[in-house]
PDB file of C-alpha atoms in Angstrom:
ATOM      1  CA  MET A1255     -14.261 127.539-106.681  1.00  0.00           C
ATOM      2  CA  ALA A1256     -15.580 130.625-105.194  1.00  0.00           C
ATOM      3  CA  LEU A1257     -14.505 129.208-101.671  1.00  0.00           C
ATOM      4  CA  LEU A1258     -11.040 128.938-102.820  1.00  0.00           C
ATOM      5  CA  VAL A1259     -10.799 132.143-104.395  1.00  0.00           C
ATOM      6  CA  GLY A1260     -12.071 133.644-101.293  1.00  0.00           C
ATOM      7  CA  MET A1261      -9.535 131.576 -99.133  1.00  0.00           C
ATOM      8  CA  ALA A1262      -6.590 132.699-101.573  1.00  0.00           C
ATOM      9  CA  LEU A1263      -7.629 136.196-100.925  1.00  0.00           C
ATOM     10  CA  ASN A1264      -7.873 135.781 -97.161  1.00  0.00           C
ATOM     11  CA  PRO A1265      -4.449 137.216 -96.457  1.00  0.00           C
ATOM     12  CA  LEU A1266      -5.288 140.476 -98.112  1.00  0.00           C
ATOM     13  CA  VAL A1267      -8.741 141.177 -96.947  1.00  0.00           C
ATOM     14  CA  SER A1268      -8.018 140.239 -93.326  1.00  0.00           C
ATOM     15  CA  ARG A1269      -5.724 143.281 -93.048  1.00  0.00           C
ATOM     16  CA  TYR A1270      -8.846 145.658 -93.357  1.00  0.00           C
ATOM     17  CA  GLN A1271     -11.045 145.240 -90.615  1.00  0.00           C
ATOM     18  CA  ARG A1272     -13.695 147.647 -92.040  1.00  0.00           C
ATOM     19  CA  LEU A1273     -14.614 144.935 -94.416  1.00  0.00           C
ATOM     20  CA  ASP A1274     -15.610 142.405 -91.816  1.00  0.00           C
ATOM     21  CA  ALA A1275     -19.155 143.680 -91.413  1.00  0.00           C
ATOM     22  CA  GLY A1276     -19.785 143.296 -95.236  1.00  0.00           C
ATOM     23  CA  VAL A1277     -18.103 139.913 -95.466  1.00  0.00           C
ATOM     24  CA  SER A1278     -20.106 138.548 -92.392  1.00  0.00           C
ATOM     25  CA  TYR A1279     -23.261 139.669 -94.059  1.00  0.00           C
ATOM     26  CA  ALA A1280     -22.577 138.017 -97.346  1.00  0.00           C
ATOM     27  CA  GLY A1281     -21.736 134.811 -95.356  1.00  0.00           C
ATOM     28  CA  LYS A1282     -25.003 134.824 -93.558  1.00  0.00           C
ATOM     29  CA  MET A1283     -27.788 136.980 -94.967  1.00  0.00           C
ATOM     30  CA  ILE A1284     -26.868 136.511 -98.564  1.00  0.00           C
ATOM     31  CA  LEU A1285     -26.496 132.713 -98.040  1.00  0.00           C
ATOM     32  CA  ARG A1286     -30.178 132.593 -96.590  1.00  0.00           C
ATOM     33  CA  ILE A1287     -31.362 134.499 -99.625  1.00  0.00           C
ATOM     34  CA  GLY A1288     -29.681 131.904-101.985  1.00  0.00           C
ATOM     35  CA  ILE A1289     -31.076 129.038 -99.825  1.00  0.00           C
ATOM     36  CA  ILE A1290     -34.644 130.723-100.150  1.00  0.00           C
ATOM     37  CA  LEU A1291     -34.695 131.020-103.926  1.00  0.00           C
ATOM     38  CA  MET A1292     -33.293 127.460-104.179  1.00  0.00           C
ATOM     39  CA  GLY A1293     -36.771 126.538-103.715  1.00  0.00           C
ATOM     40  CA  VAL A1294     -37.636 127.575-107.320  1.00  0.00           C
ATOM     41  CA  ASN A1295     -35.957 124.443-108.666  1.00  0.00           C
ATOM     42  CA  LEU A1296     -38.327 122.236-106.711  1.00  0.00           C
ATOM     43  CA  ASN A1297     -41.890 121.127-107.783  1.00  0.00           C
ATOM     44  CA  PHE A1298     -43.993 119.174-105.278  1.00  0.00           C
ATOM     45  CA  ALA A1299     -45.610 117.054-108.284  1.00  0.00           C
ATOM     46  CA  GLN A1300     -42.098 115.914-109.304  1.00  0.00           C
ATOM     47  CA  VAL A1301     -41.006 115.186-105.929  1.00  0.00           C
ATOM     48  CA  VAL A1302     -44.159 112.949-105.293  1.00  0.00           C
ATOM     49  CA  ASN A1303     -43.700 111.187-108.604  1.00  0.00           C
ATOM     50  CA  VAL A1304     -40.035 110.176-108.290  1.00  0.00           C
ATOM     51  CA  GLY A1305     -40.431 109.641-104.359  1.00  0.00           C
ATOM     52  CA  LYS A1306     -42.153 106.467-104.837  1.00  0.00           C
ATOM     53  CA  TYR A1307     -38.921 105.180-105.909  1.00  0.00           C
ATOM     54  CA  SER A1308     -36.421 107.393-104.232  1.00  0.00           C
ATOM     55  CA  MET A1309     -37.524 107.776-100.657  1.00  0.00           C
ATOM     56  CA  PHE A1310     -37.082 104.193 -99.687  1.00  0.00           C
ATOM     57  CA  LEU A1311     -33.451 104.558-101.151  1.00  0.00           C
ATOM     58  CA  MET A1312     -32.853 107.709 -99.415  1.00  0.00           C
ATOM     59  CA  LEU A1313     -33.633 106.451 -95.972  1.00  0.00           C
ATOM     60  CA  PHE A1314     -30.885 103.964 -96.285  1.00  0.00           C
ATOM     61  CA  THR A1315     -28.166 106.464 -97.721  1.00  0.00           C
ATOM     62  CA  MET A1316     -29.087 109.137 -95.134  1.00  0.00           C
ATOM     63  CA  ALA A1317     -29.000 106.603 -92.313  1.00  0.00           C
ATOM     64  CA  THR A1318     -25.502 105.479 -93.548  1.00  0.00           C
ATOM     65  CA  ALA A1319     -24.188 108.950 -93.909  1.00  0.00           C
ATOM     66  CA  PHE A1320     -25.046 110.014 -90.466  1.00  0.00           C
ATOM     67  CA  GLY A1321     -24.607 106.560 -88.716  1.00  0.00           C
ATOM     68  CA  ALA A1322     -21.385 105.779 -90.202  1.00  0.00           C
ATOM     69  CA  GLY A1323     -20.178 109.426 -89.928  1.00  0.00           C
ATOM     70  CA  ASN A1324     -20.672 109.774 -86.243  1.00  0.00           C
ATOM     71  CA  PHE A1325     -19.359 106.125 -85.341  1.00  0.00           C
ATOM     72  CA  ILE A1326     -16.309 107.007 -87.347  1.00  0.00           C
ATOM     73  CA  GLY A1327     -16.052 110.411 -86.062  1.00  0.00           C
ATOM     74  CA  ARG A1328     -16.025 109.322 -82.271  1.00  0.00           C
ATOM     75  CA  LEU A1329     -13.246 106.621 -83.103  1.00  0.00           C
ATOM     76  CA  PHE A1330     -11.168 109.484 -84.593  1.00  0.00           C
ATOM     77  CA  LYS A1331     -12.066 111.745 -81.852  1.00  0.00           C
ATOM     78  CA  MET A1332     -13.199 114.413 -83.962  1.00  0.00           C
ATOM     79  CA  ASN A1333     -15.489 117.154 -82.978  1.00  0.00           C
ATOM     80  CA  TRP A1334     -19.256 116.641 -83.534  1.00  0.00           C
ATOM     81  CA  LYS A1335     -19.691 119.807 -85.822  1.00  0.00           C
ATOM     82  CA  ILE A1336     -17.310 119.064 -88.571  1.00  0.00           C
ATOM     83  CA  THR A1337     -18.328 115.336 -88.283  1.00  0.00           C
ATOM     84  CA  ASN A1338     -21.874 116.223 -89.013  1.00  0.00           C
ATOM     85  CA  LEU A1339     -21.043 118.702 -91.671  1.00  0.00           C
ATOM     86  CA  LEU A1340     -19.386 115.945 -93.682  1.00  0.00           C
ATOM     87  CA  ALA A1341     -22.471 113.675 -92.955  1.00  0.00           C
ATOM     88  CA  VAL A1342     -24.971 116.220 -94.055  1.00  0.00           C
ATOM     89  CA  SER A1343     -23.034 117.040 -97.203  1.00  0.00           C
ATOM     90  CA  THR A1344     -23.068 113.502 -98.218  1.00  0.00           C
ATOM     91  CA  ALA A1345     -26.562 112.728 -96.953  1.00  0.00           C
ATOM     92  CA  ILE A1346     -28.354 115.770 -98.525  1.00  0.00           C
ATOM     93  CA  CYS A1347     -26.938 118.432-101.072  1.00  0.00           C
ATOM     94  CA  GLY A1348     -23.177 118.946-100.704  1.00  0.00           C
ATOM     95  CA  GLY A1349     -21.948 122.367-100.163  1.00  0.00           C
ATOM     96  CA  SER A1350     -25.533 124.025 -99.957  1.00  0.00           C
ATOM     97  CA  ALA A1351     -26.317 121.642 -97.033  1.00  0.00           C
ATOM     98  CA  VAL A1352     -23.106 122.475 -95.376  1.00  0.00           C
ATOM     99  CA  ALA A1353     -23.647 126.219 -95.676  1.00  0.00           C
ATOM    100  CA  ALA A1354     -27.105 126.026 -94.366  1.00  0.00           C
ATOM    101  CA  VAL A1355     -26.409 123.770 -91.275  1.00  0.00           C
ATOM    102  CA  GLY A1356     -22.997 125.335 -90.542  1.00  0.00           C
ATOM    103  CA  PRO A1357     -24.211 128.632 -88.964  1.00  0.00           C
ATOM    104  CA  VAL A1358     -27.096 126.716 -87.237  1.00  0.00           C
ATOM    105  CA  ILE A1359     -24.658 124.530 -85.197  1.00  0.00           C
ATOM    106  CA  LYS A1360     -22.288 127.538 -84.839  1.00  0.00           C
ATOM    107  CA  ALA A1361     -19.516 125.880 -86.702  1.00  0.00           C
ATOM    108  CA  LYS A1362     -16.182 127.634 -87.407  1.00  0.00           C
ATOM    109  CA  ASP A1363     -15.680 129.005 -90.621  1.00  0.00           C
ATOM    110  CA  GLU A1364     -12.509 126.775 -91.225  1.00  0.00           C
ATOM    111  CA  ASP A1365     -14.697 123.682 -90.550  1.00  0.00           C
ATOM    112  CA  VAL A1366     -17.218 124.790 -93.115  1.00  0.00           C
ATOM    113  CA  ALA A1367     -14.703 125.542 -95.591  1.00  0.00           C
ATOM    114  CA  TYR A1368     -12.949 122.292 -95.027  1.00  0.00           C
ATOM    115  CA  ALA A1369     -16.471 120.212 -95.307  1.00  0.00           C
ATOM    116  CA  ILE A1370     -17.416 122.017 -98.587  1.00  0.00           C
ATOM    117  CA  SER A1371     -13.624 121.592-100.006  1.00  0.00           C
ATOM    118  CA  SER A1372     -14.004 117.880 -99.170  1.00  0.00           C
ATOM    119  CA  THR A1373     -17.215 117.884-101.075  1.00  0.00           C
ATOM    120  CA  PHE A1374     -15.733 119.104-104.041  1.00  0.00           C
ATOM    121  CA  ILE A1375     -12.836 116.764-104.105  1.00  0.00           C
ATOM    122  CA  PHE A1376     -15.306 113.785-103.889  1.00  0.00           C
ATOM    123  CA  ASP A1377     -17.621 114.952-106.580  1.00  0.00           C
ATOM    124  CA  ILE A1378     -14.709 115.102-108.912  1.00  0.00           C
ATOM    125  CA  LEU A1379     -14.153 111.534-108.167  1.00  0.00           C
ATOM    126  CA  THR A1380     -17.568 110.275-108.468  1.00  0.00           C
ATOM    127  CA  VAL A1381     -18.338 112.247-111.647  1.00  0.00           C
ATOM    128  CA  VAL A1382     -15.348 110.582-113.331  1.00  0.00           C
ATOM    129  CA  ALA A1383     -16.070 107.063-112.017  1.00  0.00           C
ATOM    130  CA  ILE A1384     -19.757 106.576-111.715  1.00  0.00           C
ATOM    131  CA  PRO A1385     -20.952 106.699-115.415  1.00  0.00           C
ATOM    132  CA  TRP A1386     -18.182 104.284-116.125  1.00  0.00           C
ATOM    133  CA  LEU A1387     -19.388 101.845-113.352  1.00  0.00           C
ATOM    134  CA  GLY A1388     -23.076 102.265-114.170  1.00  0.00           C
ATOM    135  CA  MET A1389     -22.373 101.207-117.939  1.00  0.00           C
ATOM    136  CA  ALA A1390     -20.067  98.325-116.768  1.00  0.00           C
ATOM    137  CA  MET A1391     -22.789  96.970-114.454  1.00  0.00           C
ATOM    138  CA  GLY A1392     -25.622  97.357-117.069  1.00  0.00           C
ATOM    139  CA  MET A1393     -27.807  99.558-114.998  1.00  0.00           C
ATOM    140  CA  SER A1394     -31.193 100.614-116.296  1.00  0.00           C
ATOM    141  CA  ASN A1395     -31.763 104.434-116.986  1.00  0.00           C
ATOM    142  CA  LEU A1396     -34.030 104.669-113.807  1.00  0.00           C
ATOM    143  CA  GLY A1397     -31.644 102.565-111.784  1.00  0.00           C
ATOM    144  CA  TYR A1398     -28.619 104.630-112.711  1.00  0.00           C
ATOM    145  CA  GLY A1399     -30.535 108.059-112.039  1.00  0.00           C
ATOM    146  CA  LEU A1400     -31.660 106.744-108.732  1.00  0.00           C
ATOM    147  CA  TRP A1401     -28.032 105.880-107.909  1.00  0.00           C
ATOM    148  CA  VAL A1402     -26.417 109.167-109.129  1.00  0.00           C
ATOM    149  CA  GLY A1403     -29.304 111.219-107.328  1.00  0.00           C
ATOM    150  CA  THR A1404     -28.801 109.710-103.950  1.00  0.00           C
ATOM    151  CA  VAL A1405     -24.949 109.438-103.940  1.00  0.00           C
ATOM    152  CA  VAL A1406     -23.472 112.620-105.780  1.00  0.00           C
ATOM    153  CA  ASN A1407     -23.451 115.686-103.686  1.00  0.00           C
ATOM    154  CA  ASP A1408     -23.351 118.857-105.883  1.00  0.00           C
ATOM    155  CA  THR A1409     -26.246 119.567-108.437  1.00  0.00           C
ATOM    156  CA  SER A1410     -23.844 120.397-111.177  1.00  0.00           C
ATOM    157  CA  SER A1411     -22.101 117.218-110.510  1.00  0.00           C
ATOM    158  CA  VAL A1412     -25.322 115.247-110.529  1.00  0.00           C
ATOM    159  CA  VAL A1413     -26.117 116.728-113.863  1.00  0.00           C
ATOM    160  CA  ALA A1414     -22.616 115.889-115.185  1.00  0.00           C
ATOM    161  CA  ALA A1415     -22.751 112.254-114.084  1.00  0.00           C
ATOM    162  CA  GLY A1416     -26.487 111.647-114.885  1.00  0.00           C
ATOM    163  CA  TYR A1417     -26.472 113.007-118.474  1.00  0.00           C
ATOM    164  CA  ALA A1418     -23.303 111.118-119.189  1.00  0.00           C
ATOM    165  CA  PHE A1419     -25.143 107.973-119.071  1.00  0.00           C
ATOM    166  CA  SER A1420     -28.436 108.953-120.919  1.00  0.00           C
ATOM    167  CA  GLU A1421     -30.971 111.766-121.241  1.00  0.00           C
ATOM    168  CA  ALA A1422     -33.574 109.587-119.155  1.00  0.00           C
ATOM    169  CA  ALA A1423     -30.946 108.861-116.501  1.00  0.00           C
ATOM    170  CA  GLY A1424     -30.117 112.567-116.190  1.00  0.00           C
ATOM    171  CA  ASN A1425     -33.548 113.738-115.646  1.00  0.00           C
ATOM    172  CA  THR A1426     -34.194 111.067-113.088  1.00  0.00           C
ATOM    173  CA  ALA A1427     -31.010 111.826-111.298  1.00  0.00           C
ATOM    174  CA  VAL A1428     -31.594 115.763-111.151  1.00  0.00           C
ATOM    175  CA  ILE A1429     -35.227 115.076-109.787  1.00  0.00           C
ATOM    176  CA  VAL A1430     -33.844 112.851-107.230  1.00  0.00           C
ATOM    177  CA  LYS A1431     -31.092 115.210-106.122  1.00  0.00           C
ATOM    178  CA  LEU A1432     -33.571 118.068-106.006  1.00  0.00           C
ATOM    179  CA  THR A1433     -35.898 115.887-103.590  1.00  0.00           C
ATOM    180  CA  ARG A1434     -32.805 115.237-101.492  1.00  0.00           C
ATOM    181  CA  THR A1435     -32.790 119.202-100.958  1.00  0.00           C
ATOM    182  CA  LEU A1436     -36.056 119.181 -99.223  1.00  0.00           C
ATOM    183  CA  PHE A1437     -34.330 117.203 -96.465  1.00  0.00           C
ATOM    184  CA  ILE A1438     -32.471 120.539 -95.529  1.00  0.00           C
ATOM    185  CA  ILE A1439     -35.675 121.620 -93.660  1.00  0.00           C
ATOM    186  CA  PRO A1440     -35.895 118.867 -91.058  1.00  0.00           C
ATOM    187  CA  TYR A1441     -32.052 118.509 -90.591  1.00  0.00           C
ATOM    188  CA  VAL A1442     -31.745 122.301 -89.992  1.00  0.00           C
ATOM    189  CA  LEU A1443     -34.491 122.105 -87.548  1.00  0.00           C
ATOM    190  CA  ILE A1444     -32.940 118.999 -85.949  1.00  0.00           C
ATOM    191  CA  PHE A1445     -29.551 120.554 -85.603  1.00  0.00           C
ATOM    192  CA  SER A1446     -31.027 123.692 -84.100  1.00  0.00           C
ATOM    193  CA  PHE A1447     -32.568 121.814 -81.390  1.00  0.00           C
ATOM    194  CA  ILE A1448     -29.348 119.808 -80.895  1.00  0.00           C
ATOM    195  CA  THR A1449     -27.177 122.876 -80.711  1.00  0.00           C
ATOM    196  CA  GLU A1450     -29.465 124.613 -78.207  1.00  0.00           C
ATOM    197  CA  ARG A1451     -29.640 121.554 -75.892  1.00  0.00           C
ATOM    198  CA  LEU A1452     -25.817 121.252 -75.890  1.00  0.00           C
ATOM    199  CA  GLU A1453     -25.475 124.730 -74.981  1.00  0.00           C
ATOM    200  CA  ALA A1454     -27.965 124.736 -72.206  1.00  0.00           C
ATOM    201  CA  LYS A1455     -26.008 121.778 -70.852  1.00  0.00           C
ATOM    202  CA  THR A1456     -22.716 123.996 -70.669  1.00  0.00           C
ATOM    203  CA  GLN A1457     -24.464 126.543 -68.442  1.00  0.00           C
ATOM    204  CA  ASP A1458     -24.084 126.788 -64.677  1.00  0.00           C
ATOM    205  CA  VAL A1459     -25.632 123.537 -63.215  1.00  0.00           C
ATOM    206  CA  ASN A1460     -27.016 125.765 -60.338  1.00  0.00           C
ATOM    207  CA  GLN A1461     -29.691 127.303 -62.968  1.00  0.00           C
ATOM    208  CA  GLY A1462     -31.316 124.057 -63.273  1.00  0.00           C
ATOM    209  CA  ARG A1463     -32.575 122.526 -66.680  1.00  0.00           C
ATOM    210  CA  THR A1464     -32.784 125.476 -69.229  1.00  0.00           C
ATOM    211  CA  PRO A1465     -35.840 125.317 -71.235  1.00  0.00           C
ATOM    212  CA  ILE A1466     -35.346 125.403 -74.913  1.00  0.00           C
ATOM    213  CA  ASN A1467     -36.604 128.612 -76.578  1.00  0.00           C
ATOM    214  CA  PHE A1468     -38.050 127.182 -79.885  1.00  0.00           C
ATOM    215  CA  LYS A1469     -38.517 130.790 -81.199  1.00  0.00           C
ATOM    216  CA  LYS A1470     -35.042 131.560 -80.917  1.00  0.00           C
ATOM    217  CA  ILE A1471     -33.502 128.528 -82.570  1.00  0.00           C
ATOM    218  CA  PHE A1472     -36.225 128.044 -85.267  1.00  0.00           C
ATOM    219  CA  PRO A1473     -34.490 129.029 -88.519  1.00  0.00           C
ATOM    220  CA  HIS A1474     -37.298 131.301 -90.114  1.00  0.00           C
ATOM    221  CA  PHE A1475     -35.783 131.363 -93.739  1.00  0.00           C
ATOM    222  CA  ILE A1476     -36.758 127.723 -94.127  1.00  0.00           C
ATOM    223  CA  ILE A1477     -40.482 128.845 -94.032  1.00  0.00           C
ATOM    224  CA  LEU A1478     -39.603 131.178 -96.999  1.00  0.00           C
ATOM    225  CA  PHE A1479     -38.130 128.221 -98.687  1.00  0.00           C
ATOM    226  CA  LEU A1480     -41.151 126.304 -98.568  1.00  0.00           C
ATOM    227  CA  VAL A1481     -43.232 129.350 -99.609  1.00  0.00           C
ATOM    228  CA  VAL A1482     -41.220 129.660-102.811  1.00  0.00           C
ATOM    229  CA  VAL A1483     -41.521 125.817-103.333  1.00  0.00           C
ATOM    230  CA  ALA A1484     -45.279 126.077-102.963  1.00  0.00           C
ATOM    231  CA  LEU A1485     -45.454 129.008-105.221  1.00  0.00           C
ATOM    232  CA  ARG A1486     -43.356 127.276-107.959  1.00  0.00           C
ATOM    233  CA  SER A1487     -45.552 124.092-107.498  1.00  0.00           C
ATOM    234  CA  THR A1488     -48.902 126.013-107.902  1.00  0.00           C
ATOM    235  CA  GLY A1489     -47.639 127.928-111.142  1.00  0.00           C
ATOM    236  CA  ILE A1490     -47.759 131.090-109.318  1.00  0.00           C
ATOM    237  CA  ILE A1491     -44.264 131.941-110.317  1.00  0.00           C
ATOM    238  CA  PRO A1492     -44.149 131.944-114.212  1.00  0.00           C
ATOM    239  CA  GLU A1493     -41.993 129.534-115.710  1.00  0.00           C
ATOM    240  CA  ALA A1494     -40.442 132.561-117.760  1.00  0.00           C
ATOM    241  CA  ILE A1495     -38.759 133.666-114.669  1.00  0.00           C
ATOM    242  CA  VAL A1496     -37.696 130.517-113.183  1.00  0.00           C
ATOM    243  CA  PRO A1497     -34.332 130.567-114.793  1.00  0.00           C
ATOM    244  CA  VAL A1498     -33.677 134.171-113.554  1.00  0.00           C
ATOM    245  CA  LEU A1499     -34.717 133.054-109.783  1.00  0.00           C
ATOM    246  CA  SER A1500     -32.471 129.975-110.096  1.00  0.00           C
ATOM    247  CA  ASN A1501     -29.393 132.035-111.241  1.00  0.00           C
ATOM    248  CA  THR A1502     -30.121 134.656-108.545  1.00  0.00           C
ATOM    249  CA  SER A1503     -30.008 131.642-106.183  1.00  0.00           C
ATOM    250  CA  ARG A1504     -26.577 130.416-107.674  1.00  0.00           C
ATOM    251  CA  PHE A1505     -25.130 133.907-107.474  1.00  0.00           C
ATOM    252  CA  CYS A1506     -26.040 134.391-103.847  1.00  0.00           C
ATOM    253  CA  MET A1507     -24.592 131.026-102.941  1.00  0.00           C
ATOM    254  CA  VAL A1508     -21.532 131.795-104.859  1.00  0.00           C
ATOM    255  CA  MET A1509     -21.186 135.245-103.035  1.00  0.00           C
ATOM    256  CA  ALA A1510     -21.936 133.667 -99.742  1.00  0.00           C
ATOM    257  CA  LEU A1511     -19.250 131.083-100.140  1.00  0.00           C
ATOM    258  CA  ALA A1512     -16.670 133.397-101.359  1.00  0.00           C
ATOM    259  CA  ALA A1513     -17.332 135.474 -98.164  1.00  0.00           C
ATOM    260  CA  ILE A1514     -16.757 132.111 -96.003  1.00  0.00           C
ATOM    261  CA  GLY A1515     -13.401 131.611 -97.824  1.00  0.00           C
ATOM    262  CA  LEU A1516     -12.400 135.373 -97.194  1.00  0.00           C
ATOM    263  CA  LYS A1517     -12.815 134.657 -93.480  1.00  0.00           C
ATOM    264  CA  THR A1518     -10.762 131.324 -93.729  1.00  0.00           C
ATOM    265  CA  SER A1519      -7.052 130.918 -94.118  1.00  0.00           C
ATOM    266  CA  PHE A1520      -5.380 127.760 -95.609  1.00  0.00           C
ATOM    267  CA  SER A1521      -3.371 127.544 -92.550  1.00  0.00           C
ATOM    268  CA  GLU A1522      -6.618 126.977 -90.680  1.00  0.00           C
ATOM    269  CA  ILE A1523      -7.706 124.168 -92.887  1.00  0.00           C
ATOM    270  CA  ARG A1524      -4.138 122.678 -92.507  1.00  0.00           C
ATOM    271  CA  ASN A1525      -4.562 122.433 -88.862  1.00  0.00           C
ATOM    272  CA  ILE A1526      -7.651 120.548 -88.971  1.00  0.00           C
ATOM    273  CA  GLY A1527      -5.898 117.477 -90.156  1.00  0.00           C
ATOM    274  CA  PHE A1528      -6.407 114.658 -92.454  1.00  0.00           C
ATOM    275  CA  LYS A1529      -8.861 112.925 -90.318  1.00  0.00           C
ATOM    276  CA  PRO A1530     -12.050 114.729 -91.702  1.00  0.00           C
ATOM    277  CA  MET A1531     -10.935 114.165 -95.211  1.00  0.00           C
ATOM    278  CA  ILE A1532     -10.547 110.305 -94.405  1.00  0.00           C
ATOM    279  CA  LEU A1533     -14.001 110.189 -92.598  1.00  0.00           C
ATOM    280  CA  GLY A1534     -15.610 111.983 -95.655  1.00  0.00           C
ATOM    281  CA  PHE A1535     -14.055 109.505 -98.105  1.00  0.00           C
ATOM    282  CA  ILE A1536     -15.238 106.498 -95.880  1.00  0.00           C
ATOM    283  CA  VAL A1537     -18.648 107.952 -95.657  1.00  0.00           C
ATOM    284  CA  ASP A1538     -19.037 108.772 -99.353  1.00  0.00           C
ATOM    285  CA  THR A1539     -17.849 105.423-100.367  1.00  0.00           C
ATOM    286  CA  LEU A1540     -20.056 103.701 -98.086  1.00  0.00           C
ATOM    287  CA  VAL A1541     -23.207 105.545 -99.464  1.00  0.00           C
ATOM    288  CA  VAL A1542     -22.245 104.611-103.051  1.00  0.00           C
ATOM    289  CA  PHE A1543     -22.077 100.753-102.161  1.00  0.00           C
ATOM    290  CA  VAL A1544     -25.257 100.863 -99.866  1.00  0.00           C
ATOM    291  CA  SER A1545     -27.453 102.694-102.865  1.00  0.00           C
ATOM    292  CA  ILE A1546     -26.202  99.878-105.035  1.00  0.00           C
ATOM    293  CA  ALA A1547     -27.064  97.107-102.459  1.00  0.00           C
ATOM    294  CA  VAL A1548     -30.571  98.599-101.621  1.00  0.00           C
ATOM    295  CA  GLN A1549     -31.318  98.417-105.353  1.00  0.00           C
ATOM    296  CA  LEU A1550     -30.077  94.872-105.813  1.00  0.00           C
ATOM    297  CA  SER A1551     -31.850  93.740-102.533  1.00  0.00           C
ATOM    298  CA  THR A1552     -35.112  94.686-104.038  1.00  0.00           C
ATOM    299  CA  GLY A1553     -34.628  93.219-107.518  1.00  0.00           C
ATOM    300  CA  LYS A1554     -35.782  96.382-109.166  1.00  0.00           C
ATOM    301  CA  PHE A1555     -34.578  99.100-111.350  1.00  0.00           C
ATOM    302  CA  TRP A1556     -31.324  97.193-112.176  1.00  0.00           C
ATOM    303  CA  LYS A1557     -31.562  95.530-115.541  1.00  0.00           C
ATOM    304  CA  LYS A1558     -31.864  97.561-118.557  1.00  0.00           C
ATOM    305  CA  ILE A1559     -35.221  99.049-119.449  1.00  0.00           C
ATOM    306  CA  LYS A1560     -36.307 100.195-122.937  1.00  0.00           C
ATOM    307  CA  LYS A1561     -35.576 103.970-123.224  1.00  0.00           C
TER     308      LYS A1561
END
């Protein structure tokens, strides 16, 4: 919503160049603060406990998101940046992942806005359909929680879809979703490396092979994200202030997304076309079915278990 409001105000704000510095700061530095504080929602003990069920499943859903996303993106002749923004949104944690990876791969603001808007639309569809499908298929609380936690993108949507089934399923879904959030770390590092390598290739060939400057490309805010997770996991951060820090993180993310919207016009989004939307829909749908197929193939977590 913040993104859409920002885009609606773009025609007004774009007239005043003196606002550019503040808007850019909010879209970058405030975004990083929000991501760092997002670590307060994670606890390594919970991640390890649910990981024995979810990690295997996530390997398949993430491989599907990136594999299918890049394959279809090439068929559609789309640029690799928006293709991978849509893939990372589906694979990890929706708009937060897009906002984190976008600056790393130096994506255009309109590409970031498009990917986040697509995520919002897909989440609405899944929140409406998935609880009904889970009940119709007779899924267990654990199976449904794993399903929702691996296929729904935004955290608020995971909460809505998970607890619509049962409290136990909702608890599992939220933990799985937060575990997915940890994958922001390796993917940010991977995309930093890819971007640096691609930029090096575009330089004058006479300069020879350009060595990669890891110090330059390393996203240092990821270290602070891990520090916050560690502080929460060890109990150094008191439970009493966790809600405050969590709300602060959410506020920073909303501010950053609004800033991205302020720098993006609806006409720029329209010029991107419908191909990315179609790609995102196909990838999201594939991930939904792959998650179910993996559970069925293992013969676990499916039939109802006593609550």
